Amino acid sequence: PETLQTSLVAMQQESARMTRLVNDLLTLTRFESGKAPSRQPVVLDQFVGRALDELSLRDKGALESRDLQPGVTVRADPEALKQVVNNLAQNALKYAPGAEQHWSVFQADGRAAIRLQDTGPGISRQDLPHIFERFYRGEKARDRSTGGSGLGLAIAKSIVEAHQGTIEASSEPGQGATFTAWLPLAA
Ligand code: ADP
């Protein structure tokens, strides 16, 4: 019975991992196919605020803080945009556990921005140019225990680009990482 139990648990975990992988690949294909997302006005401070409330990052050990400029509006597919916020937040929980996650929404150079700054270990110079590539996992992340497949940032990038935006990362190793998604302002 113990062997059976262990095997069943392993099978269940593996099937959950496969489901995540298939769903991630489907999302990536959908947004890379060039089909325009269905868009509606999204007021970013309210939207990001709600997405962060739902994530309850403090309950997951992060020190979450926010500086959300009111009224910055974009046209976006809300589900997709939520996935960008989720993927960035989940990464910070995984790679910067216990660190601060400072979220901001602002407007600069005629564009809207959603930014996450964490105070974790940051991203090495070797990894930084590659982290948005599909299946790329940073050197420290390759150990399967963090459970990713290297698609989270590729998905975030495909979603932001499908909205005519750009996403960028910067990091000083040892001093945390910053991710910024830039989106066109709603007319
Ligand atoms: P995954 O999390 O499955 O490895 P992602 O595409 O989400 O895939 O991330 C790619 C890589 O970027 C990760 O493997 C990790 O090395 C690095 N990374 C992402 N977010 C952070 C972060 N907040 N701090 C440090 N490294 C990060």
mmCIF file with all atom_site columns, C-alpha atoms and ligand atoms in Angstrom, residues 24 87-97 101 116-124 127-128 130-143 146-156 169 171 176-179, ligand 1:
data_model
loop_
_atom_site.group_PDB
_atom_site.id
_atom_site.type_symbol
_atom_site.label_atom_id
_atom_site.label_alt_id
_atom_site.label_comp_id
_atom_site.label_asym_id
_atom_site.label_entity_id
_atom_site.label_seq_id
_atom_site.pdbx_PDB_ins_code
_atom_site.Cartn_x
_atom_site.Cartn_y
_atom_site.Cartn_z
_atom_site.occupancy
_atom_site.B_iso_or_equiv
_atom_site.pdbx_formal_charge
_atom_site.auth_seq_id
_atom_site.auth_comp_id
_atom_site.auth_asym_id
_atom_site.auth_atom_id
_atom_site.pdbx_PDB_model_num
ATOM   1  C CA  . ASP A 1 24  ? 1.120  27.392 -20.870 1.00 0.00 ? 24  ASP A CA  1
ATOM   2  C CA  . ASN A 1 87  ? 3.464  35.397 -13.681 1.00 0.00 ? 87  ASN A CA  1
ATOM   3  C CA  . LEU A 1 88  ? 5.688  38.219 -12.435 1.00 0.00 ? 88  LEU A CA  1
ATOM   4  C CA  . ALA A 1 89  ? 4.353  37.873 -8.894  1.00 0.00 ? 89  ALA A CA  1
ATOM   5  C CA  . GLN A 1 90  ? 4.778  34.077 -8.875  1.00 0.00 ? 90  GLN A CA  1
ATOM   6  C CA  . ASN A 1 91  ? 8.343  34.421 -10.111 1.00 0.00 ? 91  ASN A CA  1
ATOM   7  C CA  . ALA A 1 92  ? 9.170  36.885 -7.355  1.00 0.00 ? 92  ALA A CA  1
ATOM   8  C CA  . LEU A 1 93  ? 7.659  34.483 -4.806  1.00 0.00 ? 93  LEU A CA  1
ATOM   9  C CA  . LYS A 1 94  ? 9.809  31.654 -6.238  1.00 0.00 ? 94  LYS A CA  1
ATOM   10 C CA  . TYR A 1 95  ? 13.090 33.443 -6.859  1.00 0.00 ? 95  TYR A CA  1
ATOM   11 C CA  . ALA A 1 96  ? 12.920 36.165 -4.212  1.00 0.00 ? 96  ALA A CA  1
ATOM   12 C CA  . PRO A 1 97  ? 11.129 34.398 -1.358  1.00 0.00 ? 97  PRO A CA  1
ATOM   13 C CA  . GLN A 1 101 ? 7.677  43.178 -3.980  1.00 0.00 ? 101 GLN A CA  1
ATOM   14 C CA  . LEU A 1 116 ? 7.548  45.121 -10.177 1.00 0.00 ? 116 LEU A CA  1
ATOM   15 C CA  . GLN A 1 117 ? 10.729 45.666 -8.212  1.00 0.00 ? 117 GLN A CA  1
ATOM   16 C CA  . ASP A 1 118 ? 11.848 42.918 -5.872  1.00 0.00 ? 118 ASP A CA  1
ATOM   17 C CA  . THR A 1 119 ? 14.630 42.879 -3.337  1.00 0.00 ? 119 THR A CA  1
ATOM   18 C CA  . GLY A 1 120 ? 15.640 39.268 -3.980  1.00 0.00 ? 120 GLY A CA  1
ATOM   19 C CA  . PRO A 1 121 ? 18.964 37.905 -5.269  1.00 0.00 ? 121 PRO A CA  1
ATOM   20 C CA  . GLY A 1 122 ? 18.474 39.395 -8.726  1.00 0.00 ? 122 GLY A CA  1
ATOM   21 C CA  . ILE A 1 123 ? 19.382 37.828 -12.069 1.00 0.00 ? 123 ILE A CA  1
ATOM   22 C CA  . SER A 1 124 ? 22.907 36.941 -13.145 1.00 0.00 ? 124 SER A CA  1
ATOM   23 C CA  . ASP A 1 127 ? 20.852 34.749 -17.498 1.00 0.00 ? 127 ASP A CA  1
ATOM   24 C CA  . LEU A 1 128 ? 19.496 38.273 -18.001 1.00 0.00 ? 128 LEU A CA  1
ATOM   25 C CA  . HIS A 1 130 ? 17.743 35.056 -22.070 1.00 0.00 ? 130 HIS A CA  1
ATOM   26 C CA  . ILE A 1 131 ? 15.001 35.027 -19.438 1.00 0.00 ? 131 ILE A CA  1
ATOM   27 C CA  . PHE A 1 132 ? 12.200 35.941 -21.869 1.00 0.00 ? 132 PHE A CA  1
ATOM   28 C CA  . GLU A 1 133 ? 13.073 33.035 -24.189 1.00 0.00 ? 133 GLU A CA  1
ATOM   29 C CA  . ARG A 1 134 ? 10.725 30.088 -24.124 1.00 0.00 ? 134 ARG A CA  1
ATOM   30 C CA  . PHE A 1 135 ? 11.960 27.193 -21.952 1.00 0.00 ? 135 PHE A CA  1
ATOM   31 C CA  . TYR A 1 136 ? 14.902 29.218 -20.645 1.00 0.00 ? 136 TYR A CA  1
ATOM   32 C CA  . ARG A 1 137 ? 15.464 28.751 -16.940 1.00 0.00 ? 137 ARG A CA  1
ATOM   33 C CA  . GLY A 1 138 ? 18.119 30.558 -14.970 1.00 0.00 ? 138 GLY A CA  1
ATOM   34 C CA  . GLU A 1 139 ? 21.056 28.529 -13.756 1.00 0.00 ? 139 GLU A CA  1
ATOM   35 C CA  . LYS A 1 140 ? 19.813 28.422 -10.165 1.00 0.00 ? 140 LYS A CA  1
ATOM   36 C CA  . ALA A 1 141 ? 16.242 27.637 -11.270 1.00 0.00 ? 141 ALA A CA  1
ATOM   37 C CA  . ARG A 1 142 ? 17.105 24.542 -13.291 1.00 0.00 ? 142 ARG A CA  1
ATOM   38 C CA  . ASP A 1 143 ? 16.736 22.325 -10.291 1.00 0.00 ? 143 ASP A CA  1
ATOM   39 C CA  . THR A 1 146 ? 10.903 25.294 -8.111  1.00 0.00 ? 146 THR A CA  1
ATOM   40 C CA  . GLY A 1 147 ? 8.618  23.538 -10.560 1.00 0.00 ? 147 GLY A CA  1
ATOM   41 C CA  . GLY A 1 148 ? 8.756  25.849 -13.572 1.00 0.00 ? 148 GLY A CA  1
ATOM   42 C CA  . SER A 1 149 ? 9.253  25.054 -17.228 1.00 0.00 ? 149 SER A CA  1
ATOM   43 C CA  . GLY A 1 150 ? 10.746 28.330 -18.386 1.00 0.00 ? 150 GLY A CA  1
ATOM   44 C CA  . LEU A 1 151 ? 7.559  29.624 -20.026 1.00 0.00 ? 151 LEU A CA  1
ATOM   45 C CA  . GLY A 1 152 ? 6.253  32.202 -17.532 1.00 0.00 ? 152 GLY A CA  1
ATOM   46 C CA  . LEU A 1 153 ? 8.193  35.178 -18.881 1.00 0.00 ? 153 LEU A CA  1
ATOM   47 C CA  . ALA A 1 154 ? 7.823  34.065 -22.521 1.00 0.00 ? 154 ALA A CA  1
ATOM   48 C CA  . ILE A 1 155 ? 4.055  34.101 -21.956 1.00 0.00 ? 155 ILE A CA  1
ATOM   49 C CA  . ALA A 1 156 ? 4.180  37.517 -20.275 1.00 0.00 ? 156 ALA A CA  1
ATOM   50 C CA  . ALA A 1 169 ? 13.943 43.309 -17.056 1.00 0.00 ? 169 ALA A CA  1
ATOM   51 C CA  . SER A 1 171 ? 18.929 43.589 -12.409 1.00 0.00 ? 171 SER A CA  1
ATOM   52 C CA  . GLY A 1 176 ? 16.952 42.462 -6.789  1.00 0.00 ? 176 GLY A CA  1
ATOM   53 C CA  . ALA A 1 177 ? 15.209 42.458 -10.133 1.00 0.00 ? 177 ALA A CA  1
ATOM   54 C CA  . THR A 1 178 ? 12.900 44.943 -11.857 1.00 0.00 ? 178 THR A CA  1
ATOM   55 C CA  . PHE A 1 179 ? 10.349 44.016 -14.510 1.00 0.00 ? 179 PHE A CA  1
HETATM 56 P P1  . ADP B 2 .   ? 10.513 29.536 -14.798 1.00 0.00 ? 1   ADP B P1  1
HETATM 57 O O1  . ADP B 2 .   ? 10.054 30.311 -13.603 1.00 0.00 ? 1   ADP B O1  1
HETATM 58 O O2  . ADP B 2 .   ? 9.623  28.386 -15.132 1.00 0.00 ? 1   ADP B O2  1
HETATM 59 O O3  . ADP B 2 .   ? 11.959 29.109 -14.707 1.00 0.00 ? 1   ADP B O3  1
HETATM 60 P P2  . ADP B 2 .   ? 10.222 32.016 -16.307 1.00 0.00 ? 1   ADP B P2  1
HETATM 61 O O4  . ADP B 2 .   ? 10.149 32.230 -17.786 1.00 0.00 ? 1   ADP B O4  1
HETATM 62 O O5  . ADP B 2 .   ? 9.080  32.508 -15.498 1.00 0.00 ? 1   ADP B O5  1
HETATM 63 O O6  . ADP B 2 .   ? 10.431 30.458 -16.100 1.00 0.00 ? 1   ADP B O6  1
HETATM 64 O O7  . ADP B 2 .   ? 11.549 32.681 -15.766 1.00 0.00 ? 1   ADP B O7  1
HETATM 65 C C1  . ADP B 2 .   ? 12.789 32.456 -16.444 1.00 0.00 ? 1   ADP B C1  1
HETATM 66 C C2  . ADP B 2 .   ? 13.953 32.626 -15.478 1.00 0.00 ? 1   ADP B C2  1
HETATM 67 O O8  . ADP B 2 .   ? 14.059 33.989 -15.079 1.00 0.00 ? 1   ADP B O8  1
HETATM 68 C C3  . ADP B 2 .   ? 13.830 31.844 -14.185 1.00 0.00 ? 1   ADP B C3  1
HETATM 69 O O9  . ADP B 2 .   ? 14.240 30.512 -14.349 1.00 0.00 ? 1   ADP B O9  1
HETATM 70 C C4  . ADP B 2 .   ? 14.741 32.646 -13.239 1.00 0.00 ? 1   ADP B C4  1
HETATM 71 O O10 . ADP B 2 .   ? 16.081 32.241 -13.427 1.00 0.00 ? 1   ADP B O10 1
HETATM 72 C C5  . ADP B 2 .   ? 14.631 34.072 -13.768 1.00 0.00 ? 1   ADP B C5  1
HETATM 73 N N1  . ADP B 2 .   ? 13.747 34.925 -12.949 1.00 0.00 ? 1   ADP B N1  1
HETATM 74 C C6  . ADP B 2 .   ? 12.463 35.267 -13.217 1.00 0.00 ? 1   ADP B C6  1
HETATM 75 N N2  . ADP B 2 .   ? 11.973 36.114 -12.288 1.00 0.00 ? 1   ADP B N2  1
HETATM 76 C C7  . ADP B 2 .   ? 12.967 36.325 -11.403 1.00 0.00 ? 1   ADP B C7  1
HETATM 77 C C8  . ADP B 2 .   ? 13.100 37.124 -10.213 1.00 0.00 ? 1   ADP B C8  1
HETATM 78 N N3  . ADP B 2 .   ? 12.094 37.877 -9.744  1.00 0.00 ? 1   ADP B N3  1
HETATM 79 N N4  . ADP B 2 .   ? 14.310 37.090 -9.562  1.00 0.00 ? 1   ADP B N4  1
HETATM 80 C C9  . ADP B 2 .   ? 15.334 36.350 -10.035 1.00 0.00 ? 1   ADP B C9  1
HETATM 81 N N5  . ADP B 2 .   ? 15.282 35.586 -11.148 1.00 0.00 ? 1   ADP B N5  1
HETATM 82 C C10 . ADP B 2 .   ? 14.116 35.564 -11.832 1.00 0.00 ? 1   ADP B C10 1
#
